Amino acid sequence: MKLLASGVFALATLMASSALAQAQAPANYGPAIPGVCVYYGAQTLAQSTVGQSVSTRMNALSQEVAGELAPYAQSIETEITALQQGRASIPPAELQSRSQAVEQRIREAQQLEQTRQNELRYTLDVQRRAIATAVDPIIVAVYQERGCGLLLDRESVYLMNPAMDITPTVIERLNVALPSLSFNRLQVPVDQQQAQ
């Protein structure tokens, strides 16, 4: 859930900064430099239909994980409250046994949450790679069509003449080539689990 929240925040920040940049655009951009093009991958992820479908599905998967974890948290909280309220009346051996059981359930819940977070990260990474695989040949084609000799990342460019931006064309073509992705939460492969 932390990952998704930060991803949603980053997307919202991106959209807000994009809107702010458009509002503060100069009156005269200057000439488009022949052979120099700019591409903005984050905009492609945010505005393409496939990027939006991945975002929507990741939100749904995150909600599923939250729903799966909620009963664990609720039962642990209930047991902790019962132990705190009954501290004076529960025999010490039983109090210790129940406390240890709660600690074990907390560790198990934390481990499950970590596993699910890793699965969500891995699932998102797989979808981003699928988008990259689809978008790379489109970028190359537009680069060649526009006669680009240099392709800059939009994140490295403060201001530019919009005529140099190939992103809208790439998004249009990606929307046709890969309108959406359908997927479920993926388990992290064992070899990658060990690396984490």
CSV table of C-alpha atoms in Angstrom, one decimal:
chain,number,residue,atom,x,y,z
A,1,MET,CA,0.0,0.0,0.0
A,2,LYS,CA,2.9,2.3,0.7
A,3,LEU,CA,4.3,1.7,-2.8
A,4,LEU,CA,0.9,2.4,-4.5
A,5,ALA,CA,0.4,5.5,-2.4
A,6,SER,CA,3.8,6.9,-3.4
A,7,GLY,CA,3.1,5.9,-7.0
A,8,VAL,CA,-0.3,7.7,-7.0
A,9,PHE,CA,1.4,10.7,-5.4
A,10,ALA,CA,4.1,10.7,-8.0
A,11,LEU,CA,1.5,10.5,-10.8
A,12,ALA,CA,-0.5,13.4,-9.2
A,13,THR,CA,2.7,15.4,-8.8
A,14,LEU,CA,3.6,14.7,-12.4
A,15,MET,CA,0.2,15.8,-13.7
A,16,ALA,CA,0.3,19.0,-11.5
A,17,SER,CA,3.8,19.9,-12.5
A,18,SER,CA,2.9,19.3,-16.2
A,19,ALA,CA,-0.1,21.6,-15.8
A,20,LEU,CA,2.0,24.2,-14.0
A,21,ALA,CA,4.6,24.0,-16.7
A,22,GLN,CA,2.0,24.6,-19.4
A,23,ALA,CA,0.6,27.5,-17.5
A,24,GLN,CA,4.0,29.2,-17.2
A,25,ALA,CA,5.1,28.5,-20.8
A,26,PRO,CA,7.0,31.2,-22.6
A,27,ALA,CA,5.3,33.4,-25.2
A,28,ASN,CA,8.0,32.5,-27.7
A,29,TYR,CA,9.6,29.1,-27.6
A,30,GLY,CA,12.3,29.9,-30.1
A,31,PRO,CA,12.9,27.8,-33.2
A,32,ALA,CA,12.7,24.1,-33.3
A,33,ILE,CA,16.2,22.7,-33.6
A,34,PRO,CA,16.4,20.4,-36.6
A,35,GLY,CA,17.4,16.9,-35.7
A,36,VAL,CA,16.8,17.4,-31.9
A,37,CYS,CA,13.8,15.6,-30.5
A,38,VAL,CA,12.4,15.1,-27.0
A,39,TYR,CA,10.5,12.2,-25.5
A,40,TYR,CA,8.8,12.0,-22.1
A,41,GLY,CA,8.3,8.5,-20.9
A,42,ALA,CA,6.5,9.5,-17.7
A,43,GLN,CA,3.9,11.3,-19.8
A,44,THR,CA,3.5,8.2,-22.0
A,45,LEU,CA,2.8,6.1,-18.9
A,46,ALA,CA,0.4,8.6,-17.5
A,47,GLN,CA,-1.6,9.4,-20.6
A,48,SER,CA,-1.6,6.3,-22.8
A,49,THR,CA,-4.5,4.0,-22.5
A,50,VAL,CA,-2.3,1.1,-21.5
A,51,GLY,CA,-0.6,3.2,-18.8
A,52,GLN,CA,-4.0,4.2,-17.5
A,53,SER,CA,-5.2,0.6,-17.6
A,54,VAL,CA,-2.1,-0.6,-15.6
A,55,SER,CA,-2.7,2.2,-13.0
A,56,THR,CA,-6.3,1.3,-12.6
A,57,ARG,CA,-5.5,-2.4,-12.3
A,58,MET,CA,-2.7,-1.8,-9.8
A,59,ASN,CA,-5.1,0.2,-7.7
A,60,ALA,CA,-7.6,-2.7,-7.7
A,61,LEU,CA,-4.8,-5.2,-6.8
A,62,SER,CA,-3.7,-2.9,-4.0
A,63,GLN,CA,-7.3,-2.8,-2.6
A,64,GLU,CA,-7.4,-6.6,-2.8
A,65,VAL,CA,-4.2,-6.8,-0.8
A,66,ALA,CA,-5.6,-4.3,1.8
A,67,GLY,CA,-8.7,-6.4,2.1
A,68,GLU,CA,-6.6,-9.5,2.6
A,69,LEU,CA,-4.5,-7.9,5.3
A,70,ALA,CA,-7.3,-6.1,7.2
A,71,PRO,CA,-8.6,-9.1,9.1
A,72,TYR,CA,-5.1,-9.9,10.4
A,73,ALA,CA,-4.7,-6.3,11.7
A,74,GLN,CA,-8.2,-6.3,13.2
A,75,SER,CA,-7.7,-9.6,15.0
A,76,ILE,CA,-4.3,-8.6,16.3
A,77,GLU,CA,-5.7,-5.3,17.6
A,78,THR,CA,-8.6,-7.1,19.2
A,79,GLU,CA,-6.3,-9.5,21.0
A,80,ILE,CA,-3.9,-6.7,22.1
A,81,THR,CA,-6.9,-4.7,23.5
A,82,ALA,CA,-8.1,-7.8,25.3
A,83,LEU,CA,-4.7,-8.4,26.8
A,84,GLN,CA,-4.4,-4.8,27.9
A,85,GLN,CA,-7.8,-4.7,29.5
A,86,GLY,CA,-7.4,-8.1,31.2
A,87,ARG,CA,-3.9,-7.7,32.3
A,88,ALA,CA,-4.8,-7.7,36.0
A,89,SER,CA,-7.1,-10.7,35.8
A,90,ILE,CA,-5.3,-13.0,33.4
A,91,PRO,CA,-2.9,-15.4,35.1
A,92,PRO,CA,0.7,-14.5,34.3
A,93,ALA,CA,1.5,-17.8,32.4
A,94,GLU,CA,-1.6,-17.3,30.2
A,95,LEU,CA,-0.7,-13.6,29.7
A,96,GLN,CA,2.8,-14.5,28.6
A,97,SER,CA,1.5,-17.3,26.3
A,98,ARG,CA,-1.1,-15.1,24.7
A,99,SER,CA,1.4,-12.2,24.3
A,100,GLN,CA,3.9,-14.5,22.6
A,101,ALA,CA,1.1,-15.8,20.3
A,102,VAL,CA,0.2,-12.2,19.4
A,103,GLU,CA,3.8,-11.4,18.7
A,104,GLN,CA,4.0,-14.4,16.4
A,105,ARG,CA,0.8,-13.3,14.5
A,106,ILE,CA,2.3,-9.8,14.2
A,107,ARG,CA,5.5,-11.3,12.6
A,108,GLU,CA,3.4,-13.4,10.3
A,109,ALA,CA,1.2,-10.5,9.3
A,110,GLN,CA,4.3,-8.3,8.6
A,111,GLN,CA,5.8,-11.1,6.5
A,112,LEU,CA,2.6,-11.5,4.5
A,113,GLU,CA,2.4,-7.7,4.0
A,114,GLN,CA,6.0,-7.6,2.8
A,115,THR,CA,5.3,-10.6,0.5
A,116,ARG,CA,2.3,-8.8,-1.0
A,117,GLN,CA,4.2,-5.5,-1.4
A,118,ASN,CA,7.0,-7.4,-3.2
A,119,GLU,CA,4.4,-9.0,-5.4
A,120,LEU,CA,2.8,-5.7,-6.3
A,121,ARG,CA,6.2,-4.2,-7.1
A,122,TYR,CA,7.1,-7.1,-9.2
A,123,THR,CA,3.7,-7.1,-11.0
A,124,LEU,CA,4.1,-3.4,-11.8
A,125,ASP,CA,7.6,-3.9,-13.0
A,126,VAL,CA,6.5,-6.7,-15.4
A,127,GLN,CA,3.7,-4.4,-16.8
A,128,ARG,CA,6.2,-1.5,-17.3
A,129,ARG,CA,8.5,-3.9,-19.1
A,130,ALA,CA,5.6,-5.0,-21.4
A,131,ILE,CA,4.9,-1.3,-22.1
A,132,ALA,CA,8.5,-0.6,-22.8
A,133,THR,CA,8.7,-3.5,-25.2
A,134,ALA,CA,5.8,-2.2,-27.1
A,135,VAL,CA,6.8,1.5,-27.0
A,136,ASP,CA,10.5,1.1,-27.9
A,137,PRO,CA,10.0,0.3,-31.6
A,138,ILE,CA,7.4,3.1,-31.8
A,139,ILE,CA,10.0,5.6,-30.5
A,140,VAL,CA,12.6,4.4,-33.0
A,141,ALA,CA,10.1,4.7,-35.8
A,142,VAL,CA,9.0,8.2,-34.9
A,143,TYR,CA,12.7,9.1,-34.3
A,144,GLN,CA,13.5,8.1,-37.9
A,145,GLU,CA,10.4,9.7,-39.4
A,146,ARG,CA,11.1,13.0,-37.8
A,147,GLY,CA,14.8,12.9,-38.8
A,148,CYS,CA,16.0,13.1,-35.2
A,149,GLY,CA,19.7,13.0,-34.7
A,150,LEU,CA,19.5,13.4,-31.0
A,151,LEU,CA,16.7,12.3,-28.7
A,152,LEU,CA,16.6,13.9,-25.3
A,153,ASP,CA,14.7,12.8,-22.2
A,154,ARG,CA,12.1,15.4,-21.3
A,155,GLU,CA,13.1,15.2,-17.6
A,156,SER,CA,16.5,16.6,-18.6
A,157,VAL,CA,15.0,19.5,-20.5
A,158,TYR,CA,13.6,22.5,-18.7
A,159,LEU,CA,12.0,24.3,-21.7
A,160,MET,CA,11.7,23.4,-25.3
A,161,ASN,CA,9.8,24.1,-28.5
A,162,PRO,CA,6.8,21.7,-28.4
A,163,ALA,CA,7.4,20.9,-32.1
A,164,MET,CA,10.5,18.9,-30.9
A,165,ASP,CA,8.4,16.7,-28.7
A,166,ILE,CA,7.6,13.3,-30.2
A,167,THR,CA,5.7,12.1,-27.1
A,168,PRO,CA,2.1,12.8,-28.3
A,169,THR,CA,2.8,10.9,-31.5
A,170,VAL,CA,4.3,8.0,-29.6
A,171,ILE,CA,1.2,7.9,-27.2
A,172,GLU,CA,-1.2,7.9,-30.2
A,173,ARG,CA,0.6,4.9,-31.8
A,174,LEU,CA,1.0,3.1,-28.5
A,175,ASN,CA,-2.8,3.5,-27.9
A,176,VAL,CA,-3.3,1.6,-31.1
A,177,ALA,CA,-0.6,-1.0,-30.7
A,178,LEU,CA,-1.2,-1.8,-27.0
A,179,PRO,CA,-4.5,-0.3,-25.8
A,180,SER,CA,-4.4,-2.1,-22.4
A,181,LEU,CA,-3.0,-4.9,-20.4
A,182,SER,CA,-4.9,-7.5,-18.4
A,183,PHE,CA,-3.1,-9.1,-15.5
A,184,ASN,CA,-3.3,-10.4,-12.0
A,185,ARG,CA,-0.9,-10.0,-9.1
A,186,LEU,CA,2.2,-12.1,-9.8
A,187,GLN,CA,4.4,-14.0,-7.4
A,188,VAL,CA,8.0,-13.0,-7.3
A,189,PRO,CA,10.2,-15.7,-8.8
A,190,VAL,CA,12.3,-17.5,-6.2
A,191,ASP,CA,15.6,-16.2,-7.7
A,192,GLN,CA,14.4,-12.6,-7.4
A,193,GLN,CA,13.0,-13.2,-3.8
A,194,GLN,CA,16.5,-14.1,-2.7
A,195,ALA,CA,17.9,-10.9,-4.2
A,196,GLN,CA,15.4,-8.8,-2.2
